[in-house]
Every structure is written in structure tokens, then in C-alpha cells.
Short mmCIF file of C-alpha atoms in Angstrom, two decimals:
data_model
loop_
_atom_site.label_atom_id
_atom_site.label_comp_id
_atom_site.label_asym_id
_atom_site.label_seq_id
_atom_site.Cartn_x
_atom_site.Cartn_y
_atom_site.Cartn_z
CA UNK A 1 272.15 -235.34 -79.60
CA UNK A 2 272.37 -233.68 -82.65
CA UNK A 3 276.64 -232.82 -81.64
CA UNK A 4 276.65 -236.19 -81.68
CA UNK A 5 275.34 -237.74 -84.45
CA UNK A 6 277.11 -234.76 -86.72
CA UNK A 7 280.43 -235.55 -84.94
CA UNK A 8 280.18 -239.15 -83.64
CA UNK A 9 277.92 -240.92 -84.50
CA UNK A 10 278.34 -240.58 -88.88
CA UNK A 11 281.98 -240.13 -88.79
CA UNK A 12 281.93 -243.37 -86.60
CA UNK A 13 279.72 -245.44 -89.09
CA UNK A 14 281.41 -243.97 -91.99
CA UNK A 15 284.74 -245.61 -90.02
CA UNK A 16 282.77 -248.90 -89.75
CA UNK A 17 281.95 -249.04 -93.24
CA UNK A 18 285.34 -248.44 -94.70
CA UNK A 19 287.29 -250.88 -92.44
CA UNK A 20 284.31 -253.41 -93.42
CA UNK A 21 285.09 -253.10 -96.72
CA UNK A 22 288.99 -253.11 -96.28
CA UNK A 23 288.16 -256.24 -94.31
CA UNK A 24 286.19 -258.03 -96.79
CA UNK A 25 288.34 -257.00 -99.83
CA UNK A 26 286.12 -254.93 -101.30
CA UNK A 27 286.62 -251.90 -104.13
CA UNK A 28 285.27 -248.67 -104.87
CA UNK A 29 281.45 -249.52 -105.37
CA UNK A 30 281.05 -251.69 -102.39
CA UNK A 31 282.89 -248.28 -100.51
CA UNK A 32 279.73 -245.82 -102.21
CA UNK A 33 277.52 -248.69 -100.39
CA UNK A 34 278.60 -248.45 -97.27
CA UNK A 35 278.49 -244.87 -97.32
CA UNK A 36 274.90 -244.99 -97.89
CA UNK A 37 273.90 -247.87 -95.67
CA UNK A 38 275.61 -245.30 -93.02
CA UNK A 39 274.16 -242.63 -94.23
CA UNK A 40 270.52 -244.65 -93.79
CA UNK A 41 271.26 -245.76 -90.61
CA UNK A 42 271.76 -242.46 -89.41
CA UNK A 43 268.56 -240.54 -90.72
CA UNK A 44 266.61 -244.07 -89.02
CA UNK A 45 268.24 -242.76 -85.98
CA UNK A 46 267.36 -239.03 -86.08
CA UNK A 47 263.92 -240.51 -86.65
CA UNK A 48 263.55 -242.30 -84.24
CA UNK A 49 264.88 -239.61 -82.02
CA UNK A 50 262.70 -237.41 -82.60
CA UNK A 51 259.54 -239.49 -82.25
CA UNK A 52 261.03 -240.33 -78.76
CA UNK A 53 260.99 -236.12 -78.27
CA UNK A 54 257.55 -235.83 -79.42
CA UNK A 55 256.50 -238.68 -77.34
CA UNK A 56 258.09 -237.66 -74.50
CA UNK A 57 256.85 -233.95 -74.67
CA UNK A 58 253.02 -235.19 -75.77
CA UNK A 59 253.13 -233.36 -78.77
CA UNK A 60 251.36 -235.91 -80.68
CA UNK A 61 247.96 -234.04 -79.85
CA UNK A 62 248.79 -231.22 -80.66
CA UNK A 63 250.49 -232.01 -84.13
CA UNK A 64 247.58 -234.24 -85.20
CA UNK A 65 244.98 -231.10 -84.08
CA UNK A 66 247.08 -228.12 -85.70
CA UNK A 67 246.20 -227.01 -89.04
CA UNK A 68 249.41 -225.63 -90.52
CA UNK A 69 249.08 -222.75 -92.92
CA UNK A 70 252.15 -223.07 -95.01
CA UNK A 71 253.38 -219.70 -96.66
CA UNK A 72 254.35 -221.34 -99.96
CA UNK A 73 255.38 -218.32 -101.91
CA UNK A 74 257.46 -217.01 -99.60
CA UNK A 75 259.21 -220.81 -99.26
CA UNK A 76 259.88 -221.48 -102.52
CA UNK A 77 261.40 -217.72 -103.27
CA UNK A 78 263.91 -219.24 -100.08
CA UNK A 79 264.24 -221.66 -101.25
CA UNK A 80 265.38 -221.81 -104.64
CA UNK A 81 267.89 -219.12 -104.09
CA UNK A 82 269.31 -221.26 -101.50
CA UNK A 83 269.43 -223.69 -104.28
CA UNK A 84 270.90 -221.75 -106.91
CA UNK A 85 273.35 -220.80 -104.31
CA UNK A 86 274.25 -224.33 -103.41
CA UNK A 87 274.69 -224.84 -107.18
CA UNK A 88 277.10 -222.03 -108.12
CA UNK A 89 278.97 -223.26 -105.50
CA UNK A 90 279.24 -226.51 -106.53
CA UNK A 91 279.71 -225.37 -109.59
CA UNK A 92 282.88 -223.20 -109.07
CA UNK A 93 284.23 -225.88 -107.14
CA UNK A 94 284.15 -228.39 -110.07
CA UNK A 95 285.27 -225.73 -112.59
CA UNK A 96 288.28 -225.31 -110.83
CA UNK A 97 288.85 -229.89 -110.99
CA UNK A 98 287.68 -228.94 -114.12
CA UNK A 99 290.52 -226.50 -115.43
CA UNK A 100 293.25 -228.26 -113.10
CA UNK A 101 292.10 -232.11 -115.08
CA UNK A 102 292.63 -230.58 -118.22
CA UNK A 103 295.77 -228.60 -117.79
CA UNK A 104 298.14 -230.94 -115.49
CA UNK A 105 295.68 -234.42 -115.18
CA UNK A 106 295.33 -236.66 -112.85
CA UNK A 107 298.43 -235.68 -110.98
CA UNK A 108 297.20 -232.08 -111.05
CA UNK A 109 293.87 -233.16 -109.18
CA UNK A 110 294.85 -235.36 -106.45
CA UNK A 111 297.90 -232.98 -105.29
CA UNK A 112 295.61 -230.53 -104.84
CA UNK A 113 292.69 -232.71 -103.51
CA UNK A 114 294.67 -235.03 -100.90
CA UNK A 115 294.95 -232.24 -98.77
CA UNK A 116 291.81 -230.99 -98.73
CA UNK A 117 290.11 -233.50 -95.99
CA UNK A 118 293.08 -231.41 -93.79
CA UNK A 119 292.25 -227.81 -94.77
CA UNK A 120 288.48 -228.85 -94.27
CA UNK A 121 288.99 -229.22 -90.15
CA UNK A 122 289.95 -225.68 -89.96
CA UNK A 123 285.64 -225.02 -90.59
CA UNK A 124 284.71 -227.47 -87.73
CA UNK A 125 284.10 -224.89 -85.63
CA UNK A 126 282.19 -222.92 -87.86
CA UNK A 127 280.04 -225.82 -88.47
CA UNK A 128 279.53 -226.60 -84.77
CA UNK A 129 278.37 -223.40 -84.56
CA UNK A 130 276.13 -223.04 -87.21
CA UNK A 131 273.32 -224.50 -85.92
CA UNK A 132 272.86 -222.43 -83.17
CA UNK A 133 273.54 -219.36 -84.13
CA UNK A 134 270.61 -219.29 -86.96
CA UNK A 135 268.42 -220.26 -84.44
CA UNK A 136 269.52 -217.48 -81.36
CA UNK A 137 269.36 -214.98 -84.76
CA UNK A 138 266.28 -216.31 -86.23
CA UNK A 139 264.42 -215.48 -82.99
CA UNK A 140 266.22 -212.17 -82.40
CA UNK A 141 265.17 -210.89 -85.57
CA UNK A 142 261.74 -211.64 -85.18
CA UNK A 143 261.45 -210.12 -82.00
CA UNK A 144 263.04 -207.21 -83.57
CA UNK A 145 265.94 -207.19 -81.11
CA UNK A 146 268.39 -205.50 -83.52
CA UNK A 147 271.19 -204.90 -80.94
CA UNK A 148 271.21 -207.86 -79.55
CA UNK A 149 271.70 -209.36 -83.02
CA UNK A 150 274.70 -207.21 -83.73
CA UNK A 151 275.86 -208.36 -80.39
CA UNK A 152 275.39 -211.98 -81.52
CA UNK A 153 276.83 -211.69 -84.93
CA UNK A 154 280.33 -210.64 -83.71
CA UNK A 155 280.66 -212.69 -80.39
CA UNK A 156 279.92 -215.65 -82.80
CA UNK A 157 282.23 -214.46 -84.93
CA UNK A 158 284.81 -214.08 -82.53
CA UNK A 159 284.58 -217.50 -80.73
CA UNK A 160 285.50 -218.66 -84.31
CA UNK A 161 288.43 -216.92 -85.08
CA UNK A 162 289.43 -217.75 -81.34
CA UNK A 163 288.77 -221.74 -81.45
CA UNK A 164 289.48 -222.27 -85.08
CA UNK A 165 293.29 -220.96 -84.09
CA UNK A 166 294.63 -224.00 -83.42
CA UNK A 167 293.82 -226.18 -86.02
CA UNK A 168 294.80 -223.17 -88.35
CA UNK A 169 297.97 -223.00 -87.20
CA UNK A 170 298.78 -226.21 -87.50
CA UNK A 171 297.61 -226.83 -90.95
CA UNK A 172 299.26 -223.40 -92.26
CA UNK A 173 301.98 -222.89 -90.22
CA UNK A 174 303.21 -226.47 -90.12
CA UNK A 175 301.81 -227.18 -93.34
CA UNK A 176 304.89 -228.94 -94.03
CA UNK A 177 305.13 -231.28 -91.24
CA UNK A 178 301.62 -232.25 -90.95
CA UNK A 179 301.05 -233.19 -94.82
CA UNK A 180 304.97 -235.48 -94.46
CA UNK A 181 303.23 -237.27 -91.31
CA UNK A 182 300.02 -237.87 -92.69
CA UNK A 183 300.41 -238.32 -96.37
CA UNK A 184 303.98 -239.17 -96.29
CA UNK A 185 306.87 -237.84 -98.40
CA UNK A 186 305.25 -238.74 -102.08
CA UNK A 187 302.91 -235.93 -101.21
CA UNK A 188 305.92 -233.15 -99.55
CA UNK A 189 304.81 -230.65 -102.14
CA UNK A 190 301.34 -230.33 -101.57
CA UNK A 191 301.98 -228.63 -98.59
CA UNK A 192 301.93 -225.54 -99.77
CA UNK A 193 298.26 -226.50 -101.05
CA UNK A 194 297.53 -227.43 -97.57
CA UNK A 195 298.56 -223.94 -96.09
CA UNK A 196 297.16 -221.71 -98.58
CA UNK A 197 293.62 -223.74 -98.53
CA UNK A 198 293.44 -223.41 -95.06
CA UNK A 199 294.40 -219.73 -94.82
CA UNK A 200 291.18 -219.56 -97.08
CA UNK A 201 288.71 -221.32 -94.68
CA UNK A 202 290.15 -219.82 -91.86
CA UNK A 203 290.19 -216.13 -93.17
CA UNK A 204 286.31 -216.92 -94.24
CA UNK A 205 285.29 -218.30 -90.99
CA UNK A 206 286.54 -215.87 -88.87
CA UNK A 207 284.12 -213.23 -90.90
CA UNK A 208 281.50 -215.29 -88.76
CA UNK A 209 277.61 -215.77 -91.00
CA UNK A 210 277.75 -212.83 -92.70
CA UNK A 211 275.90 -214.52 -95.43
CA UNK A 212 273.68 -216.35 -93.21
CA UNK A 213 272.91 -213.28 -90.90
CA UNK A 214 271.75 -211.36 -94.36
CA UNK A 215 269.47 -214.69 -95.40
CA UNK A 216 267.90 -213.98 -91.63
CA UNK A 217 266.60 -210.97 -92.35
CA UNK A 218 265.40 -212.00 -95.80
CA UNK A 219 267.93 -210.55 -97.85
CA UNK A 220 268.85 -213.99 -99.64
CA UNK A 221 268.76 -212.08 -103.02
CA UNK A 222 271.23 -210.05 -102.16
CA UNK A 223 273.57 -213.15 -101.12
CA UNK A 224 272.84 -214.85 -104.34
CA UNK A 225 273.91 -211.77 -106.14
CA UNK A 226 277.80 -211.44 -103.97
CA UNK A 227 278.05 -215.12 -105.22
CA UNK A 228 277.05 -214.36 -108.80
CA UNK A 229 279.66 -211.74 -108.31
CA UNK A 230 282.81 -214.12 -106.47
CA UNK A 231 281.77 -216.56 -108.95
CA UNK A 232 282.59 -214.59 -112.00
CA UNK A 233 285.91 -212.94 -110.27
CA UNK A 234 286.61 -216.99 -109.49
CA UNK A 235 286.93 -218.14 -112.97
CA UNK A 236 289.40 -215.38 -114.15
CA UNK A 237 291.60 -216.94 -111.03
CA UNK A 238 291.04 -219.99 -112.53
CA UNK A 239 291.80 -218.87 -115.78
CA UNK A 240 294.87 -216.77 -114.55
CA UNK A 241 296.68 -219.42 -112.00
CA UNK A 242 295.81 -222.74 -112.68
CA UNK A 243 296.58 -223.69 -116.26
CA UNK A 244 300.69 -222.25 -115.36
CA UNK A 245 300.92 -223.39 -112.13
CA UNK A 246 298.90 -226.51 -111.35
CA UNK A 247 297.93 -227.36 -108.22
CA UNK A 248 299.82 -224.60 -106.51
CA UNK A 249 298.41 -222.35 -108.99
CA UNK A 250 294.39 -223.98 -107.68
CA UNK A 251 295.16 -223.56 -104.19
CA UNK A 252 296.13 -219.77 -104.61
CA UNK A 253 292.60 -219.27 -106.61
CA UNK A 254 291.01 -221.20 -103.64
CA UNK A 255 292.31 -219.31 -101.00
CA UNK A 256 292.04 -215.87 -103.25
CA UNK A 257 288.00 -217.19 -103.95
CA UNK A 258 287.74 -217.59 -99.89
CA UNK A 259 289.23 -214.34 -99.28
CA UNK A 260 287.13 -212.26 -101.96
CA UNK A 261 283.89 -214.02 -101.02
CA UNK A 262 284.03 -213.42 -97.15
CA UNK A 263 285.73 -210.03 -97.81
CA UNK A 264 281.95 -208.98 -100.45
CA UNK A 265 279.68 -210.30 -98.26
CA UNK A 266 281.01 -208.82 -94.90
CA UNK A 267 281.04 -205.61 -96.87
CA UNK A 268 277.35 -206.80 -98.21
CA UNK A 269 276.01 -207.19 -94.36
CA UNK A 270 277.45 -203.59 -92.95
CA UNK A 271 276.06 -201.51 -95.92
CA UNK A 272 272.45 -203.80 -96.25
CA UNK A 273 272.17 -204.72 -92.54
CA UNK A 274 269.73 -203.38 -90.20
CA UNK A 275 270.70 -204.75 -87.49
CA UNK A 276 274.77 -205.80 -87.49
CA UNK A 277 276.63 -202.66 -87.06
CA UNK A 278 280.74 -202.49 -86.89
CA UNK A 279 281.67 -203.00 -83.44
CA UNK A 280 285.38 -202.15 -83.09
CA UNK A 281 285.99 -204.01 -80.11
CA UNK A 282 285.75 -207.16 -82.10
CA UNK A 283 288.86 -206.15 -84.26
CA UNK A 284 291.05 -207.41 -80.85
CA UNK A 285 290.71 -210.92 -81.75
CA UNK A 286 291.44 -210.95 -85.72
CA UNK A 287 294.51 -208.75 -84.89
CA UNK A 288 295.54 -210.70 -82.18
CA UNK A 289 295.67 -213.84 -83.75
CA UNK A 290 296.68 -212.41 -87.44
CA UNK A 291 299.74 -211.68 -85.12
CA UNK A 292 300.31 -214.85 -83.27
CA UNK A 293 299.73 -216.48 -86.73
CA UNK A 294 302.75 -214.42 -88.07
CA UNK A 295 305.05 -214.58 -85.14
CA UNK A 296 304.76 -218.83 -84.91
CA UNK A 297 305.09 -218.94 -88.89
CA UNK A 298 308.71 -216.45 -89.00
CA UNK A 299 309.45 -218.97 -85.67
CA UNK A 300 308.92 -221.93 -88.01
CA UNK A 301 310.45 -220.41 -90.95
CA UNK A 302 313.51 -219.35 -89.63
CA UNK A 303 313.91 -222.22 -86.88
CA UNK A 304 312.18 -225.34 -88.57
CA UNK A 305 310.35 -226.23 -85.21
CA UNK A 306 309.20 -229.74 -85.48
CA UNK A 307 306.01 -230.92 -84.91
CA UNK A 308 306.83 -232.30 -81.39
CA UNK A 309 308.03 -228.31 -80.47
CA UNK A 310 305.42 -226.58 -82.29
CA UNK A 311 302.27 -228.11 -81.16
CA UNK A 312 303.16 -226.51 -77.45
CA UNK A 313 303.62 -223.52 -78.90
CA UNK A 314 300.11 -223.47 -80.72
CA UNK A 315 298.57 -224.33 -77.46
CA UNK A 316 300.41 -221.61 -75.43
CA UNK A 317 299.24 -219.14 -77.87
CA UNK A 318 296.21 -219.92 -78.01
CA UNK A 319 295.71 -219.85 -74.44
CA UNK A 320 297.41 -216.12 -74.60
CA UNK A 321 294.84 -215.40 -76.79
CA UNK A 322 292.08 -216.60 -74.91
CA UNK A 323 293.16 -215.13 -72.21
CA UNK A 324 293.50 -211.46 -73.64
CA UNK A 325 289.82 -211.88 -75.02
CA UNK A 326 287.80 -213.64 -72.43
CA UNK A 327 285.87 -210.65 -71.56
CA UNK A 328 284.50 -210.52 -75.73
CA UNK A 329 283.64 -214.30 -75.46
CA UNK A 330 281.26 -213.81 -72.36
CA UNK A 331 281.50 -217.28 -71.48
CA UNK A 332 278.89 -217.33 -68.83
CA UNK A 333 275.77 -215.80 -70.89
CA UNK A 334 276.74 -217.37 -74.70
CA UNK A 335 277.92 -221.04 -73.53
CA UNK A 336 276.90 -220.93 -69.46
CA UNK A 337 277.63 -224.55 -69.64
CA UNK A 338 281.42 -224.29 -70.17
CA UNK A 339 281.55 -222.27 -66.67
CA UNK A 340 280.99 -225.70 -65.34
CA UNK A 341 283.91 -227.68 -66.31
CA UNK A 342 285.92 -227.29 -63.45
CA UNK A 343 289.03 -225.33 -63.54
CA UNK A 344 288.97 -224.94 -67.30
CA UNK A 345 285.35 -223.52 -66.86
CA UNK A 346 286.17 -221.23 -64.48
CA UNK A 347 289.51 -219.77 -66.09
CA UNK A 348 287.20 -219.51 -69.63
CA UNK A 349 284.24 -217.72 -67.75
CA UNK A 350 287.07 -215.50 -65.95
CA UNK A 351 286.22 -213.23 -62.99
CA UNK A 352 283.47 -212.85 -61.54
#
């Protein structure tokens, strides 16, 4: 339920909303509307949702009995470094519009924001996975099951860098391609945007919840401080790249921001971690698809595969890579239900 109305449902009424107002001839403010009136009608869903779950589970009782002890110090410590997080990286985010506005305008901003909506699909995995995994390490932690979080942390991570391969391909390998068909030929030159942005996503991703494994086990603090710390190594990109180069010059501090961020707090989880330790064994996947990634972009490179060609080829790699790390994935104890699709399930979960 929750899949869906992340991944259905709100794109869907989102979808309704915009060809409403393309319908109806409306502009920019009656767009904003329809986003929230979406945006409503989803959170009256997920209520009413969930008082069908408590219902259904006669929880009512038990709720209405319960005298919850809240422990407010504790929360608000969490949570307003979660804030202040959220807020440095908005922050950075609109420095860098900030310092691309004022050096190249308008034109400066949307080359380097059209593609973005593109370079954002290579973290849909990441976010599908999200919720669960703060949840499986939420409840290993407290049971103080420090191996099995370890475990956890890089089989997540690895499922990540495995399924997020496709889309990354596409969007950085046949950056070119994909931005002509989809934004047409006015926009040829943000491609380079597009593949750089993406390599930044994907490179962060595949470093699994670092951050979020470190807020488990209450070291938000520390987080805050690796952010403080990207943060202040983001601006001198800014300052370095964007004024000369534009919107090239943004998406090479983007993807540099990306790589220095994952790259401080994976380094911040090994050394303050007591539970994730380095596993080797999950190096097979990064390598094996940092060399896939290389060997389809000097095949596009030097052959110009189009789109038609090279979307076969990402799936056949993939696959290959699948294949070669099945036995890290562990199909039938991290997503049992996948065993049960059939064939597919069957050749994920491999032998027996």
C-alpha cells in the first residue's frame, strides 16, 4: 500500500492534475493548485488507510487505554538535527541556482535543471528501499544484533548498485540520446549535465544508508557534522566551476558534491560504527558494474550505438551482473517474495 501510493497513486494524481489544467487552459498558479489538491487527496487516503488497519487489527482499545510516555528530549535533539540537515541541504542546492542565476541567467538554470527530473530516476531504487531498510535496522540495533546489521547494511547496499544499473546506464552512458528524445535537440548540450548528475546519484546510492545506518545508532551529530563539512567543500566547487563554465561547470560540482559526500560519510560509518564492518565480498558488485559501466560507455563512444541497440545491451549486462552476484543478493531470505515470480523468481533466488 504504501509502494503504491509513493509510486502510483501521487505520480498518477499529479498526472491528473496537470493534464486538467492543460485541458482547461490554465497557467502556472492553477498548476501549484492542483499539486496540492493531489497532494490532499493523498494524505485523506493514507488516513483513511490506516484507520481501516487499526480497525481491522482492533487496536482502537488498546490505543485509547495506553498511556504513552513520550521521551521529548531525546526527540527534539533528533529531531532538529534532522532539520538542520534537511536545511543545509536545501541550502547548498539553492546556492548552487544561486551562483549559476547570477553568472549565466536564466539560460544557465534551466540547462542545467531540465535534466534533472532524468538524473533523479537513477535514486528510485534507493528510495524504494528506504523504507525498509530503517525499519529491518532500527530493530536490529535494538536487539543488539550487530552482525546481522553489518550483514544488512551491505546486502542493501548491493541490491542498489545492482538494480539502479540500468537506469544509470542509460542516463550516463546514453546521455546523449536520451536527453535528444526526450527534450529534443534545443536541449543536445545538456547532456553532458544529464550524465555527470547521474554519475553523482548513482555513485552515492550505491554507498547504500551510510548516513542513515549512523542516525540508527544515534550518531545523528556526527552526520550533521560530514554535511557541515561537504557543505563547505561544496561552495568552493561552486565558486571554482560554475561562474566559468555554466551549467556544465554546476553539473561537475553536483556530481563532485555527490561523490565527496557519500565518499565522508562511508568513511564516517567504518571508523564510528559499531556494528557495520568492511565486508570485502561486497566490493564484487561496485567493481563489476564500474566495469560494465566502462566497457558499454568506450562501446558507445567509439561506435555511437543508438538507443534502439543500446537498450539490449543494458539489459544483457545487467542480467550478467545479476547473475555473477546472486549468491550476495540472497534473494530468498531479503525479498522471499521475488522467489515466487515464476521463472524470473526462480533464476533471481538461484539454486537451491
Amino acid at each position: 500500500a504504501v509502494f503504491a501510493r509513493r509510486y502510483v497513486v501521487r505520480p498518477g494524481l499529479r498526472l491528473v492534475a496537470v493534464v486538467s489544467v492543460i485541458a482547461f487552459g490554465g497557467g502556472v498558479q492553477a498548476v501549484a493548485i492542483g499539486h496540492a489538491a493531489a497532494a490532499a487527496v493523498g494524505v485523506a487516503a493514507y488516513l483513511a488507510l490506516l484507520v481501516s488497519v487499526v480497525r481491522r487489527l482492533g487496536l482502537w482499545p488498546r490505543i485509547r487505554a495506553t498511556r504513552v510516555v513520550l521521551p521529548t528530549r531525546e526527540l527534539l535533539a533528533y529531531s532538529m538535527l534532522q532539520v538542520g540537515s534537511d536545511l543545509n541541504l536545501l541550502a547548498r542546492a539553492s546556492l548552487l541556482l544561486v551562483a549559476l542565476q547570477q553568472s549565466h541567467g536564466a539560460a544557465g538554470v534551466a540547462a542545467f535543471l531540465v535534466v534533472q527530473p532524468l538524473a533523479k530516476l537513477n535514486r528510485a531504487v534507493i528510495d524504494a528501499f528506504s523504507v525498509l531498510y530503517a525499519q529491518t535496522a532500527s530493530r536490529l540495533w535494538a536487539r543488539e544484533e550487530h552482525a546481522q546489521l553489518s550483514e544488512h547494511y551491505w546486502r542493501t547496499s548491493g541490491w542498489i548498485t545492482l538494480f539502479s544499473f540500468p537506469l544509470f546506464a542509460v542516463t550516463f552512458v546514453f546521455a546523449e540520446p536520451v536527453t535528444v528524445l526526450v527534450l529534443g535537440e534545443r536541449y543536445a548540450a545538456s547532456s553532458d549535465v544529464l550524465a555527470l548528475v547521474s554519475l553523482g546519484f548513482f555513485a552515492h546510492g550505491a554507498l547504500g544508508f551510510n548516513g542513515r545506518t549512523l542516525a540508527v545508532e544515534g550518531r545523528v551529530g556526527l552526520v550533521f557534522a560530514l554535511e557541515l563539512a561537504s557543505s563547505a567543500g561544496g561552495v568552493a566547487r561552486y565558486a571554482a566551476l560554475v561562474p566559468e563554465r555554466g551549467a556544465l561547470g554546476a553539473g561537475l560540482a553536483s556530481c563532485g558534491a555527490f561523490l565527496a559526500y557519500g565518499a565522508i560519510k562511508e568513511a564516517g560509518l567504518l571508523a564510528a560504527s559499531r556494528s557495520v564492518r568492511f565486508q570485502p565480498a561486497y566490493l564484487r558488485p561496485i567493481l563489476l558494474v564500474a566495469a560494465a559501466g566502462s566497457l558499454l560507455w568506450f562501446a558507445q563512444d567509439a561506435l555511437g550505438l543508438p538507443l534502439w541497440v543500446g537498450l539490449p545491451a543494458v539489459a544483457a549486462v545487467w542480467l550478467a551482473l545479476v547473475a555473477a552476484c546472486r549468491d550476495l543478493l540472497d534473494v530468498r531470505s531479503t525479498i522471499p517474495e521475488l522467489g515466487r515470480l515464476g521463472p524470473i523468481g526462480r533464476w533471481l533466488s538461484g539454486p537451491a
